[in-house]
Short mmCIF file of C-alpha atoms and ligand atoms in Angstrom, two decimals:
data_model
loop_
_atom_site.label_atom_id
_atom_site.label_comp_id
_atom_site.label_asym_id
_atom_site.label_seq_id
_atom_site.Cartn_x
_atom_site.Cartn_y
_atom_site.Cartn_z
CA MET Z 1 -18.69 -20.66 -5.11
CA LYS Z 2 -21.14 -18.35 -6.90
CA LYS Z 3 -21.01 -18.60 -10.69
CA VAL Z 4 -21.18 -15.55 -12.97
CA VAL Z 5 -21.31 -15.93 -16.75
CA ILE Z 6 -20.56 -12.93 -18.94
CA ILE Z 7 -21.78 -13.20 -22.52
CA GLY Z 8 -19.59 -11.15 -24.87
CA GLY Z 9 -15.86 -10.58 -24.51
CA GLY Z 10 -15.62 -7.04 -25.89
CA ILE Z 11 -14.42 -4.16 -23.71
CA SER Z 12 -17.77 -4.25 -21.83
CA GLY Z 13 -17.53 -7.94 -20.95
CA LEU Z 14 -13.80 -7.93 -20.20
CA SER Z 15 -13.96 -4.89 -17.96
CA THR Z 16 -17.01 -6.28 -16.17
CA ALA Z 17 -14.95 -9.41 -15.40
CA TYR Z 18 -12.05 -7.23 -14.24
CA PHE Z 19 -14.15 -5.07 -11.92
CA LEU Z 20 -15.94 -8.15 -10.55
CA THR Z 21 -12.61 -9.84 -9.85
CA GLU Z 22 -11.23 -6.76 -8.12
CA LEU Z 23 -14.35 -6.08 -6.06
CA ALA Z 24 -14.67 -9.71 -4.99
CA ARG Z 25 -11.01 -9.74 -3.98
CA GLU Z 26 -11.48 -6.55 -1.92
CA GLU Z 27 -14.41 -8.17 -0.14
CA GLY Z 28 -12.58 -11.45 0.38
CA GLU Z 29 -15.08 -13.34 -1.74
CA ALA Z 30 -14.36 -15.98 -4.35
CA LEU Z 31 -16.27 -15.96 -7.63
CA ASP Z 32 -16.33 -18.41 -10.50
CA ILE Z 33 -16.40 -16.16 -13.62
CA THR Z 34 -16.75 -17.38 -17.21
CA ILE Z 35 -16.80 -15.29 -20.40
CA VAL Z 36 -18.33 -16.75 -23.56
CA ASP Z 37 -17.56 -15.03 -26.87
CA LYS Z 38 -18.51 -15.73 -30.44
CA LYS Z 39 -15.12 -14.71 -31.84
CA ASP Z 40 -11.91 -16.67 -31.54
CA SER Z 41 -10.10 -13.83 -29.83
CA PRO Z 42 -11.48 -11.51 -27.16
CA GLY Z 43 -11.74 -7.72 -27.53
CA GLY Z 44 -14.91 -7.40 -29.60
CA ASN Z 45 -14.61 -4.30 -31.79
CA ILE Z 46 -11.09 -3.61 -30.55
CA ILE Z 47 -8.61 -5.04 -33.06
CA THR Z 48 -5.03 -3.81 -33.35
CA VAL Z 49 -2.89 -5.13 -36.19
CA ARG Z 50 0.86 -4.57 -36.57
CA GLU Z 51 2.24 -5.17 -40.05
CA GLY Z 52 5.21 -3.85 -42.04
CA GLY Z 53 5.95 -1.25 -39.39
CA PHE Z 54 2.35 0.08 -39.43
CA LEU Z 55 0.07 -0.01 -36.40
CA ILE Z 56 -3.49 -0.28 -37.63
CA GLU Z 57 -6.65 -0.09 -35.55
CA GLY Z 58 -9.46 -2.02 -37.23
CA GLY Z 59 -12.24 -0.58 -35.09
CA PRO Z 60 -11.98 2.12 -32.41
CA ASP Z 61 -8.67 3.98 -32.30
CA CYS Z 62 -9.01 6.25 -29.29
CA PHE Z 63 -11.21 7.41 -26.44
CA LEU Z 64 -12.40 10.82 -25.31
CA SER Z 65 -10.51 12.19 -22.30
CA GLU Z 66 -13.57 14.24 -21.36
CA LYS Z 67 -15.19 10.95 -20.36
CA PRO Z 68 -12.65 9.84 -17.74
CA TRP Z 69 -13.51 6.16 -17.29
CA ALA Z 70 -11.28 4.61 -19.97
CA MET Z 71 -8.25 6.60 -18.84
CA ALA Z 72 -9.01 5.73 -15.23
CA LEU Z 73 -9.17 2.04 -16.15
CA CYS Z 74 -5.82 2.28 -17.97
CA LYS Z 75 -4.25 3.89 -14.91
CA ARG Z 76 -5.72 1.20 -12.66
CA LEU Z 77 -4.31 -1.44 -14.97
CA GLY Z 78 -0.84 0.13 -14.62
CA MET Z 79 -0.90 1.44 -18.19
CA GLU Z 80 -0.40 5.13 -17.38
CA ASP Z 81 2.92 5.25 -19.26
CA SER Z 82 1.26 3.73 -22.31
CA LEU Z 83 -1.30 6.53 -22.65
CA LEU Z 84 -0.70 8.51 -25.83
CA ALA Z 85 -1.96 12.02 -26.57
CA THR Z 86 -2.47 13.33 -30.11
CA THR Z 87 0.58 14.96 -31.72
CA THR Z 88 -0.95 18.41 -31.17
CA ALA Z 89 -3.61 19.45 -28.70
CA ARG Z 90 -6.03 20.55 -31.39
CA GLY Z 91 -5.35 19.27 -34.87
CA LYS Z 92 -6.96 20.97 -37.84
CA THR Z 93 -10.02 19.30 -39.33
CA TYR Z 94 -11.16 19.92 -42.89
CA VAL Z 95 -14.60 19.66 -44.44
CA LEU Z 96 -15.18 18.83 -48.09
CA SER Z 97 -17.41 21.39 -49.73
CA LYS Z 98 -18.04 21.62 -53.49
CA GLY Z 99 -15.18 19.16 -54.03
CA LYS Z 100 -12.56 21.15 -52.08
CA LEU Z 101 -11.22 20.82 -48.55
CA HIS Z 102 -12.00 23.79 -46.33
CA LEU Z 103 -10.64 24.29 -42.85
CA LEU Z 104 -13.19 23.85 -40.09
CA PRO Z 105 -13.01 27.34 -38.56
CA GLU Z 106 -10.65 27.50 -35.58
CA GLY Z 107 -12.63 27.50 -32.36
CA VAL Z 108 -15.49 25.34 -33.66
CA ILE Z 109 -15.76 22.63 -31.03
CA LEU Z 110 -17.83 19.70 -32.25
CA MET Z 111 -20.29 22.03 -33.97
CA VAL Z 112 -20.24 25.06 -31.69
CA PRO Z 113 -18.31 28.20 -32.68
CA THR Z 114 -16.36 29.68 -29.77
CA LYS Z 115 -14.29 32.22 -31.74
CA MET Z 116 -16.08 34.66 -34.00
CA VAL Z 117 -13.13 36.04 -36.05
CA PRO Z 118 -12.04 32.68 -37.59
CA LEU Z 119 -15.71 31.91 -38.24
CA LEU Z 120 -16.10 35.20 -40.08
CA PHE Z 121 -13.09 34.52 -42.33
CA SER Z 122 -13.96 30.86 -42.98
CA SER Z 123 -14.24 29.72 -46.59
CA LEU Z 124 -16.48 26.81 -45.56
CA LEU Z 125 -19.72 28.69 -44.93
CA THR Z 126 -21.66 31.37 -46.75
CA MET Z 127 -21.94 34.76 -45.07
CA TRP Z 128 -25.51 34.00 -44.03
CA GLY Z 129 -24.41 30.59 -42.66
CA LYS Z 130 -21.79 32.30 -40.49
CA ILE Z 131 -24.17 34.99 -39.26
CA ARG Z 132 -26.79 32.37 -38.49
CA MET Z 133 -24.29 30.37 -36.43
CA GLY Z 134 -23.23 33.47 -34.50
CA LEU Z 135 -26.88 34.35 -33.83
CA GLU Z 136 -27.19 31.11 -31.82
CA MET Z 137 -26.48 33.15 -28.70
CA PHE Z 138 -29.79 34.94 -29.18
CA VAL Z 139 -31.97 31.95 -30.06
CA PRO Z 140 -34.34 31.45 -27.14
CA LYS Z 141 -34.17 28.20 -25.23
CA ARG Z 142 -36.72 25.58 -26.22
CA LYS Z 143 -39.63 25.29 -23.79
CA SER Z 144 -40.43 21.63 -24.43
CA THR Z 145 -38.29 18.95 -22.83
CA GLU Z 146 -39.42 16.35 -25.40
CA ASP Z 147 -36.68 14.54 -27.26
CA GLU Z 148 -35.90 15.80 -30.78
CA THR Z 149 -33.61 14.78 -33.62
CA LEU Z 150 -30.06 16.10 -33.92
CA GLY Z 151 -31.16 17.61 -37.25
CA SER Z 152 -34.01 19.59 -35.75
CA PHE Z 153 -31.90 20.69 -32.77
CA VAL Z 154 -29.04 22.01 -34.94
CA ARG Z 155 -31.35 23.71 -37.47
CA ARG Z 156 -33.14 25.41 -34.58
CA ARG Z 157 -30.00 26.58 -32.78
CA LEU Z 158 -27.26 27.00 -35.43
CA GLY Z 159 -29.04 26.93 -38.76
CA LYS Z 160 -29.33 24.61 -41.74
CA GLU Z 161 -25.87 25.25 -43.14
CA ALA Z 162 -24.22 24.34 -39.82
CA LEU Z 163 -26.20 21.10 -39.91
CA ASP Z 164 -25.27 20.23 -43.50
CA LYS Z 165 -21.61 21.20 -43.41
CA ILE Z 166 -20.58 20.67 -39.79
CA ALA Z 167 -22.96 18.81 -37.46
CA GLY Z 168 -24.00 16.19 -40.02
CA PRO Z 169 -20.56 14.96 -41.08
CA LEU Z 170 -18.69 15.75 -37.86
CA VAL Z 171 -21.13 14.99 -35.07
CA ALA Z 172 -23.57 12.47 -36.56
CA GLY Z 173 -20.65 11.01 -38.52
CA VAL Z 174 -19.03 9.66 -35.35
CA HIS Z 175 -22.07 7.40 -34.97
CA GLY Z 176 -22.29 6.68 -38.69
CA GLY Z 177 -25.78 8.07 -38.14
CA ASP Z 178 -28.54 10.05 -39.82
CA PRO Z 179 -29.08 13.41 -38.05
CA GLU Z 180 -32.77 13.27 -38.98
CA THR Z 181 -33.36 10.19 -36.80
CA MET Z 182 -30.71 10.50 -34.06
CA SER Z 183 -31.90 11.53 -30.63
CA ILE Z 184 -30.18 14.68 -29.40
CA LYS Z 185 -31.02 13.75 -25.79
CA SER Z 186 -29.42 10.31 -25.88
CA SER Z 187 -26.66 10.84 -28.44
CA PHE Z 188 -25.44 14.26 -27.29
CA PRO Z 189 -26.89 15.00 -23.84
CA LYS Z 190 -24.19 17.67 -23.25
CA PHE Z 191 -25.72 19.91 -25.93
CA VAL Z 192 -29.15 19.65 -24.33
CA GLU Z 193 -27.64 20.52 -20.94
CA MET Z 194 -25.86 23.54 -22.45
CA GLU Z 195 -29.10 24.87 -23.91
CA GLU Z 196 -30.89 24.20 -20.64
CA ASN Z 197 -28.23 25.69 -18.34
CA TYR Z 198 -26.81 28.55 -20.43
CA GLY Z 199 -29.62 29.24 -22.88
CA SER Z 200 -27.03 28.88 -25.67
CA LEU Z 201 -24.49 26.35 -26.93
CA ILE Z 202 -21.92 29.08 -27.60
CA LYS Z 203 -22.19 30.44 -24.06
CA GLY Z 204 -22.18 26.91 -22.63
CA MET Z 205 -19.14 25.82 -24.63
CA ILE Z 206 -17.15 28.94 -23.71
CA ALA Z 207 -17.97 28.39 -20.02
CA LYS Z 208 -16.92 24.76 -20.30
CA MET Z 209 -13.63 25.71 -21.96
CA LYS Z 210 -12.84 28.15 -19.15
CA LEU Z 211 -13.44 25.37 -16.64
CA MET Z 212 -11.22 22.99 -18.60
CA LYS Z 213 -8.42 25.57 -18.86
CA GLY Z 214 -8.59 26.01 -15.08
CA SER Z 215 -8.24 22.31 -14.42
CA ALA Z 216 -5.49 21.98 -17.07
CA ARG Z 217 -3.53 24.69 -15.24
CA GLN Z 218 -4.00 22.75 -12.00
CA GLY Z 219 -2.83 19.61 -13.82
CA GLN Z 220 0.29 21.37 -15.08
CA ALA Z 221 1.07 22.42 -11.55
CA LYS Z 222 1.48 18.75 -10.68
CA LYS Z 223 4.94 17.75 -11.83
CA SER Z 224 3.94 14.30 -12.97
CA ALA Z 225 1.12 15.49 -15.25
CA LYS Z 226 1.48 14.04 -18.76
CA PRO Z 227 -0.16 15.69 -21.75
CA VAL Z 228 -3.85 14.94 -22.01
CA THR Z 229 -5.59 15.86 -25.25
CA MET Z 230 -9.23 15.64 -26.29
CA PHE Z 231 -8.58 12.22 -27.87
CA MET Z 232 -6.30 9.73 -26.15
CA THR Z 233 -5.05 6.32 -27.14
CA ILE Z 234 -2.48 3.70 -26.22
CA LYS Z 235 1.08 3.70 -27.65
CA ASN Z 236 0.90 0.10 -28.82
CA GLY Z 237 -2.75 0.31 -29.82
CA LEU Z 238 -6.01 -0.28 -27.98
CA GLY Z 239 -5.42 -4.03 -28.24
CA ASP Z 240 -2.97 -3.51 -25.36
CA ILE Z 241 -5.91 -2.75 -23.04
CA VAL Z 242 -7.49 -6.06 -24.03
CA ASP Z 243 -4.24 -7.96 -23.42
CA THR Z 244 -3.67 -6.23 -20.08
CA LEU Z 245 -7.24 -6.93 -18.96
CA LEU Z 246 -6.81 -10.60 -19.91
CA GLY Z 247 -3.62 -10.69 -17.82
CA LYS Z 248 -5.55 -9.36 -14.81
CA ILE Z 249 -8.41 -11.84 -15.04
CA LYS Z 250 -6.37 -15.00 -15.31
CA GLU Z 251 -8.79 -16.97 -13.12
CA THR Z 252 -11.68 -16.15 -15.46
CA LYS Z 253 -12.51 -18.99 -17.82
CA ILE Z 254 -12.81 -17.78 -21.42
CA ILE Z 255 -14.79 -19.85 -23.88
CA LYS Z 256 -13.95 -18.57 -27.38
CA ALA Z 257 -15.48 -19.15 -30.81
CA THR Z 258 -18.76 -20.11 -29.15
CA THR Z 259 -22.11 -18.35 -29.13
CA VAL Z 260 -24.70 -18.42 -26.39
CA ASP Z 261 -27.84 -19.42 -28.26
CA ASN Z 262 -30.35 -19.46 -25.47
CA LEU Z 263 -30.85 -18.51 -21.85
CA THR Z 264 -33.40 -20.00 -19.45
CA LYS Z 265 -34.12 -19.51 -15.80
CA ASP Z 266 -35.42 -21.89 -13.16
CA THR Z 267 -35.36 -22.11 -9.38
CA ASP Z 268 -31.65 -22.87 -9.17
CA GLY Z 269 -30.51 -20.07 -11.47
CA TYR Z 270 -29.76 -19.68 -15.16
CA THR Z 271 -28.91 -22.23 -17.83
CA LEU Z 272 -27.06 -21.13 -20.96
CA LYS Z 273 -27.16 -23.23 -24.08
CA LEU Z 274 -23.98 -22.87 -26.13
CA SER Z 275 -23.40 -23.42 -29.86
CA ASN Z 276 -21.02 -26.30 -29.03
CA ASP Z 277 -24.01 -28.11 -27.47
CA GLU Z 278 -22.68 -27.65 -23.96
CA THR Z 279 -24.66 -25.96 -21.21
CA LEU Z 280 -23.46 -23.64 -18.48
CA LYS Z 281 -25.10 -22.94 -15.14
CA ALA Z 282 -24.95 -19.51 -13.53
CA ASP Z 283 -26.19 -17.61 -10.48
CA ALA Z 284 -25.82 -14.34 -12.35
CA VAL Z 285 -25.59 -13.56 -16.06
CA VAL Z 286 -24.23 -10.36 -17.60
CA ILE Z 287 -25.03 -9.95 -21.31
CA SER Z 288 -22.79 -7.46 -23.15
CA THR Z 289 -23.51 -8.45 -26.75
CA PRO Z 290 -25.07 -6.07 -29.33
CA ALA Z 291 -28.77 -5.45 -28.54
CA TYR Z 292 -30.06 -7.63 -31.41
CA ALA Z 293 -27.85 -10.54 -30.25
CA THR Z 294 -29.01 -10.04 -26.66
CA SER Z 295 -32.59 -10.05 -27.99
CA ALA Z 296 -32.04 -13.49 -29.54
CA ILE Z 297 -30.40 -14.86 -26.38
CA VAL Z 298 -33.30 -13.88 -24.06
CA LYS Z 299 -36.11 -14.60 -26.56
CA SER Z 300 -37.39 -17.86 -25.11
CA MET Z 301 -37.13 -16.54 -21.54
CA ASP Z 302 -38.82 -13.16 -21.99
CA GLY Z 303 -40.50 -12.27 -25.30
CA SER Z 304 -41.25 -8.66 -24.27
CA LEU Z 305 -37.67 -7.96 -23.27
CA SER Z 306 -36.45 -9.56 -26.48
CA GLU Z 307 -38.80 -7.44 -28.57
CA LYS Z 308 -37.75 -4.21 -26.88
CA LEU Z 309 -34.07 -5.01 -27.35
CA ASP Z 310 -34.68 -5.59 -31.01
CA THR Z 311 -35.99 -2.05 -31.48
CA ILE Z 312 -32.48 -0.57 -31.18
CA PRO Z 313 -31.25 -0.09 -34.75
CA TYR Z 314 -27.67 -0.61 -35.89
CA VAL Z 315 -25.73 0.53 -38.94
CA SER Z 316 -22.79 -1.05 -40.72
CA THR Z 317 -19.50 0.63 -41.57
CA ALA Z 318 -16.06 -0.33 -42.78
CA THR Z 319 -12.66 1.14 -42.00
CA VAL Z 320 -10.08 1.16 -44.74
CA SER Z 321 -6.51 1.82 -43.58
CA ILE Z 322 -4.11 2.64 -46.40
CA GLY Z 323 -0.40 3.30 -46.13
CA PHE Z 324 1.70 5.10 -48.75
CA LYS Z 325 5.34 6.01 -49.14
CA ARG Z 326 5.65 9.56 -47.79
CA ALA Z 327 7.58 10.62 -50.90
CA ASP Z 328 4.57 9.69 -53.05
CA ILE Z 329 2.19 12.08 -51.29
CA ALA Z 330 2.27 15.74 -52.27
CA HIS Z 331 -0.66 16.69 -50.05
CA PRO Z 332 0.61 18.36 -46.83
CA MET Z 333 -1.89 16.48 -44.60
CA ASP Z 334 -1.57 19.32 -42.07
CA GLY Z 335 -4.17 18.24 -39.57
CA PHE Z 336 -6.11 15.24 -38.29
CA GLY Z 337 -8.17 14.65 -41.43
CA PHE Z 338 -11.43 15.60 -43.09
CA VAL Z 339 -15.15 14.87 -43.00
CA ILE Z 340 -17.57 14.81 -45.91
CA PRO Z 341 -21.13 16.18 -45.88
CA LYS Z 342 -23.76 13.86 -47.36
CA SER Z 343 -24.59 16.48 -50.00
CA GLU Z 344 -21.14 15.96 -51.59
CA GLY Z 345 -22.30 12.52 -52.74
CA ARG Z 346 -18.97 10.79 -52.05
CA LYS Z 347 -18.30 7.13 -51.30
CA ILE Z 348 -16.38 7.80 -48.09
CA MET Z 349 -17.70 9.51 -44.96
CA ALA Z 350 -14.47 10.74 -43.41
CA THR Z 351 -10.71 10.29 -43.46
CA SER Z 352 -8.20 10.38 -40.61
CA TRP Z 353 -4.60 11.30 -41.31
CA VAL Z 354 -3.59 8.73 -38.75
CA SER Z 355 0.19 9.12 -38.88
CA LYS Z 356 -0.23 12.90 -38.41
CA LYS Z 357 -2.63 12.46 -35.51
CA TRP Z 358 -0.69 9.83 -33.54
CA ALA Z 359 2.99 9.05 -33.16
CA GLY Z 360 4.23 5.58 -34.04
CA ARG Z 361 1.50 4.53 -36.48
CA ALA Z 362 3.64 4.26 -39.64
CA PRO Z 363 7.30 3.73 -40.55
CA GLU Z 364 9.32 6.97 -40.81
CA ASP Z 365 9.18 7.02 -44.62
CA CYS Z 366 5.42 6.28 -44.83
CA VAL Z 367 2.04 7.81 -44.01
CA LEU Z 368 -1.10 6.07 -42.80
CA ILE Z 369 -4.61 7.21 -43.78
CA ARG Z 370 -7.87 5.69 -42.53
CA CYS Z 371 -11.14 6.12 -44.42
CA PHE Z 372 -14.65 5.38 -43.19
CA VAL Z 373 -17.15 3.79 -45.55
CA GLY Z 374 -20.86 3.03 -45.11
CA GLY Z 375 -22.93 4.39 -42.23
CA ALA Z 376 -26.64 5.16 -42.26
CA PHE Z 377 -26.67 6.49 -45.85
CA ASP Z 378 -24.38 4.02 -47.61
CA GLN Z 379 -24.51 0.68 -45.81
CA ASP Z 380 -24.47 -1.29 -49.08
CA LEU Z 381 -20.91 -0.16 -49.79
CA VAL Z 382 -19.72 -2.31 -46.87
CA GLU Z 383 -20.75 -5.38 -48.87
CA LEU Z 384 -18.50 -4.64 -51.87
CA ASN Z 385 -15.56 -6.99 -52.14
CA ASP Z 386 -12.08 -5.95 -50.95
CA ASP Z 387 -10.81 -4.99 -54.42
CA GLU Z 388 -13.89 -2.88 -55.09
CA ILE Z 389 -13.64 -1.10 -51.72
CA LYS Z 390 -9.93 -0.45 -52.20
CA ALA Z 391 -10.44 0.93 -55.73
CA MET Z 392 -13.35 3.08 -54.54
CA VAL Z 393 -11.37 4.58 -51.65
CA LEU Z 394 -8.28 5.20 -53.80
CA SER Z 395 -10.41 6.94 -56.39
CA GLU Z 396 -11.89 9.24 -53.71
CA LEU Z 397 -8.42 9.97 -52.26
CA LYS Z 398 -7.16 10.81 -55.74
CA SER Z 399 -10.02 13.18 -56.37
CA ILE Z 400 -9.94 14.84 -52.93
CA MET Z 401 -6.23 14.75 -51.96
CA GLY Z 402 -4.62 14.26 -55.35
CA ILE Z 403 -3.07 10.94 -54.29
CA ASP Z 404 -2.12 8.92 -57.35
CA ALA Z 405 0.25 6.39 -55.79
CA GLU Z 406 0.23 2.66 -55.23
CA PRO Z 407 -0.40 1.93 -51.53
CA VAL Z 408 2.14 -0.13 -49.60
CA ILE Z 409 -0.55 -1.56 -47.35
CA CYS Z 410 -4.37 -1.70 -47.35
CA LYS Z 411 -6.41 -3.25 -44.55
CA ILE Z 412 -10.21 -3.39 -44.66
CA PHE Z 413 -12.36 -4.14 -41.63
CA ARG Z 414 -16.09 -4.55 -42.08
CA TRP Z 415 -18.30 -3.69 -39.13
CA ARG Z 416 -21.71 -5.15 -39.87
CA ARG Z 417 -24.44 -3.92 -37.56
CA ALA Z 418 -21.77 -2.68 -35.17
CA MET Z 419 -22.87 0.90 -34.53
CA PRO Z 420 -25.98 1.25 -32.38
CA GLN Z 421 -28.18 4.20 -33.23
CA TYR Z 422 -29.77 6.20 -30.45
CA THR Z 423 -32.84 7.35 -32.31
CA VAL Z 424 -35.56 9.67 -30.94
CA GLY Z 425 -37.20 8.05 -27.91
CA HIS Z 426 -34.07 6.02 -27.05
CA GLU Z 427 -34.13 7.11 -23.40
CA GLY Z 428 -37.63 5.67 -22.96
CA ARG Z 429 -36.70 2.41 -24.67
CA VAL Z 430 -33.64 2.01 -22.44
CA ALA Z 431 -35.75 2.64 -19.33
CA GLU Z 432 -38.25 -0.04 -20.43
CA ILE Z 433 -35.44 -2.50 -21.14
CA ALA Z 434 -33.97 -1.82 -17.68
CA GLU Z 435 -37.37 -2.32 -16.05
CA LEU Z 436 -37.98 -5.61 -17.88
CA THR Z 437 -34.44 -6.83 -17.09
CA ASP Z 438 -34.84 -6.04 -13.39
CA LYS Z 439 -37.72 -8.51 -13.23
CA HIS Z 440 -35.12 -11.27 -13.65
CA GLU Z 441 -33.04 -11.42 -10.51
CA GLY Z 442 -29.42 -12.06 -11.42
CA LEU Z 443 -29.73 -10.85 -15.03
CA TYR Z 444 -27.80 -7.78 -16.21
CA ILE Z 445 -27.68 -6.25 -19.68
CA THR Z 446 -24.94 -3.82 -20.70
CA GLY Z 447 -22.91 -2.71 -23.74
CA SER Z 448 -22.83 0.20 -26.14
CA ALA Z 449 -26.49 -0.02 -27.19
CA PHE Z 450 -27.83 1.79 -24.16
CA ARG Z 451 -26.11 4.63 -22.31
CA GLY Z 452 -23.16 5.73 -24.44
CA ILE Z 453 -21.56 4.36 -27.60
CA GLY Z 454 -17.89 4.86 -26.72
CA ILE Z 455 -15.29 2.79 -24.91
CA SER Z 456 -15.30 5.10 -21.90
CA ASP Z 457 -19.07 4.74 -21.52
CA ASN Z 458 -18.70 0.96 -21.75
CA VAL Z 459 -16.11 0.95 -18.96
CA ARG Z 460 -18.29 3.17 -16.73
CA GLU Z 461 -21.29 0.88 -17.26
CA ALA Z 462 -19.17 -2.25 -16.68
CA GLU Z 463 -18.06 -0.98 -13.29
CA ALA Z 464 -21.64 -0.14 -12.30
CA VAL Z 465 -22.84 -3.58 -13.41
CA ALA Z 466 -20.04 -5.34 -11.51
CA GLU Z 467 -21.01 -3.47 -8.33
CA ARG Z 468 -24.66 -4.47 -8.73
CA VAL Z 469 -23.83 -8.10 -9.43
CA LEU Z 470 -21.73 -8.38 -6.30
CA GLU Z 471 -24.24 -6.51 -4.13
CA ARG Z 472 -27.05 -8.86 -5.12
CA LEU Z 473 -25.26 -12.21 -5.32
C1 FAD K 501 -15.53 1.21 -36.80
C2 FAD K 501 -15.75 1.62 -35.38
C3 FAD K 501 -15.00 2.65 -34.84
C4 FAD K 501 -15.19 3.03 -33.52
N1 FAD K 501 -14.39 4.02 -33.00
C5 FAD K 501 -14.47 4.30 -31.69
C6 FAD K 501 -13.50 5.18 -31.09
O1 FAD K 501 -12.57 5.66 -31.74
N2 FAD K 501 -13.61 5.45 -29.76
C7 FAD K 501 -14.59 4.87 -28.99
O2 FAD K 501 -14.66 5.14 -27.78
N3 FAD K 501 -15.50 4.00 -29.52
C8 FAD K 501 -15.45 3.71 -30.84
N4 FAD K 501 -16.32 2.78 -31.38
C9 FAD K 501 -17.30 2.15 -30.48
C10 FAD K 501 -16.61 1.04 -29.68
O3 FAD K 501 -16.05 0.13 -30.58
C11 FAD K 501 -17.63 0.35 -28.78
O4 FAD K 501 -18.13 1.28 -27.84
C12 FAD K 501 -17.06 -0.80 -27.98
O5 FAD K 501 -16.04 -1.49 -28.65
C13 FAD K 501 -18.21 -1.74 -27.62
O6 FAD K 501 -17.72 -2.75 -26.80
P1 FAD K 501 -18.71 -3.88 -26.27
O7 FAD K 501 -17.91 -4.81 -25.47
O8 FAD K 501 -19.88 -3.27 -25.63
O9 FAD K 501 -19.24 -4.58 -27.60
P2 FAD K 501 -18.46 -5.42 -28.70
O10 FAD K 501 -17.08 -4.91 -28.86
O11 FAD K 501 -19.37 -5.43 -29.87
O12 FAD K 501 -18.38 -6.87 -28.07
C14 FAD K 501 -19.48 -7.73 -28.04
C15 FAD K 501 -18.97 -9.14 -28.12
O13 FAD K 501 -20.09 -10.02 -28.08
C16 FAD K 501 -19.79 -11.15 -28.87
N5 FAD K 501 -21.06 -11.82 -29.19
C17 FAD K 501 -22.06 -11.42 -30.01
N6 FAD K 501 -23.07 -12.30 -29.99
C18 FAD K 501 -22.72 -13.28 -29.13
C19 FAD K 501 -23.36 -14.46 -28.66
N7 FAD K 501 -24.59 -14.80 -29.05
N8 FAD K 501 -22.69 -15.24 -27.80
C20 FAD K 501 -21.45 -14.92 -27.38
N9 FAD K 501 -20.81 -13.81 -27.77
C21 FAD K 501 -21.43 -13.00 -28.63
C22 FAD K 501 -19.04 -10.58 -30.04
O14 FAD K 501 -18.23 -11.58 -30.63
C23 FAD K 501 -18.22 -9.47 -29.40
O15 FAD K 501 -16.91 -9.88 -29.08
C24 FAD K 501 -16.16 2.39 -32.72
C25 FAD K 501 -16.94 1.35 -33.25
C26 FAD K 501 -16.74 0.96 -34.56
C27 FAD K 501 -17.54 -0.17 -35.13
#
């Protein structure tokens, strides 16, 4: 029986094992699959904690429905009834400006205005900032196809104020990134396509919305259609996907709390050296660890590949989930939360009003808030101790939302070097890594460092890798 070892038991590794199992079954083949993971429980960044009636996501808390692969996987796993839409189709988002929360103008999608009247009446931007955003429709398309930073792209198309107050905190913020280094081509390819195809982001976004409305109407026509919102999650938390995947790959051996330290290749395949001093043999190896960990694993086998992998930078963040008694909070929390521009000089990057965004996240008489700390500009804050982080976040919530209550729960999750950064030139680096990897028959490298940072991208890549593994075995 052919042996496949998957290094890393996050969503990438687990779904690769699932797709491999399914494909092999369809083809009547038997495979011996092993997953090795450093942590003592699989799931990687996905951690769901239930405590005191709260449901807290330590890492990711949802996926984008626009990228269909995660939802498709859930449906394939029989989890369709567990899919959960946000409480409203489009929740309000606020932006902190000069110490006050201002509503992100209605119709601004990601960073693109699609409705001019709410933009005009917005208290977030200056008059010139609004006019400059509206003028985007008339900004000629860029001639060069060279990659550029998110910062330069937004300044060019929507103006500096849109970058500082909207694109920086809202768009770069999702990656915990610095707009002045992030690649627009690799981080947000849709914006580049809109400029290319429509000559304008506003025109492109409006066209896309029309298309989406059309397909939503078609969806509603089908009786069984359940609500699908921009962000989707799972009723019992994303950890349910991990548990369900584990249930479907029962024949896969899972070696936990063990790192793969080294990988070598000889005529009869690959040998993996594990931290418990054991070795594993494999005909094919899929590595789904963060790029710097993958770099260390392949170092003795291929120095050039290792070096290239190590050029992908990561940033650290922390999520701080805090629950309060509802009666203690005067703030209306009428929306999904707020983001904070760097220029505000705050110690948190963004805050989600979790219990307003999703049903079933807090007991009836409580609210749940999740704050993001760290990112490209403030990584050191992640290293503060728990008491310091808690005090820092409470002080910011007091100043911004007027919360002066004792929390009933506070959970801190540190994510050290967990967010890959697609900086300018990323596409070229990924192509070189793919070329170097292809020189090693039976070796596959995947994960969020390469072609999409979200769960849905990971699932898409996992399926593609599984197909290639089986084709070539
Ligand atoms: C705070 C935070 C919030 C996020 N929010 C969202 C969100 O809302 N929606 C979304 O779509 N995405 C989100 N993401 C991104 C999402 O978490 C990732 O896309 C996804 O979890 C990556 O999965 P993965 O399997 O590729 O990697 P990981 O989850 O990082 O798994 C890699 C695994 O490799 C293991 N490993 C490392 N080194 C070794 C070694 N040497 N040997 C063996 N095992 C090893 C690790 O233990 C880990 O389990 C978020 C990320 C973070 C950090």
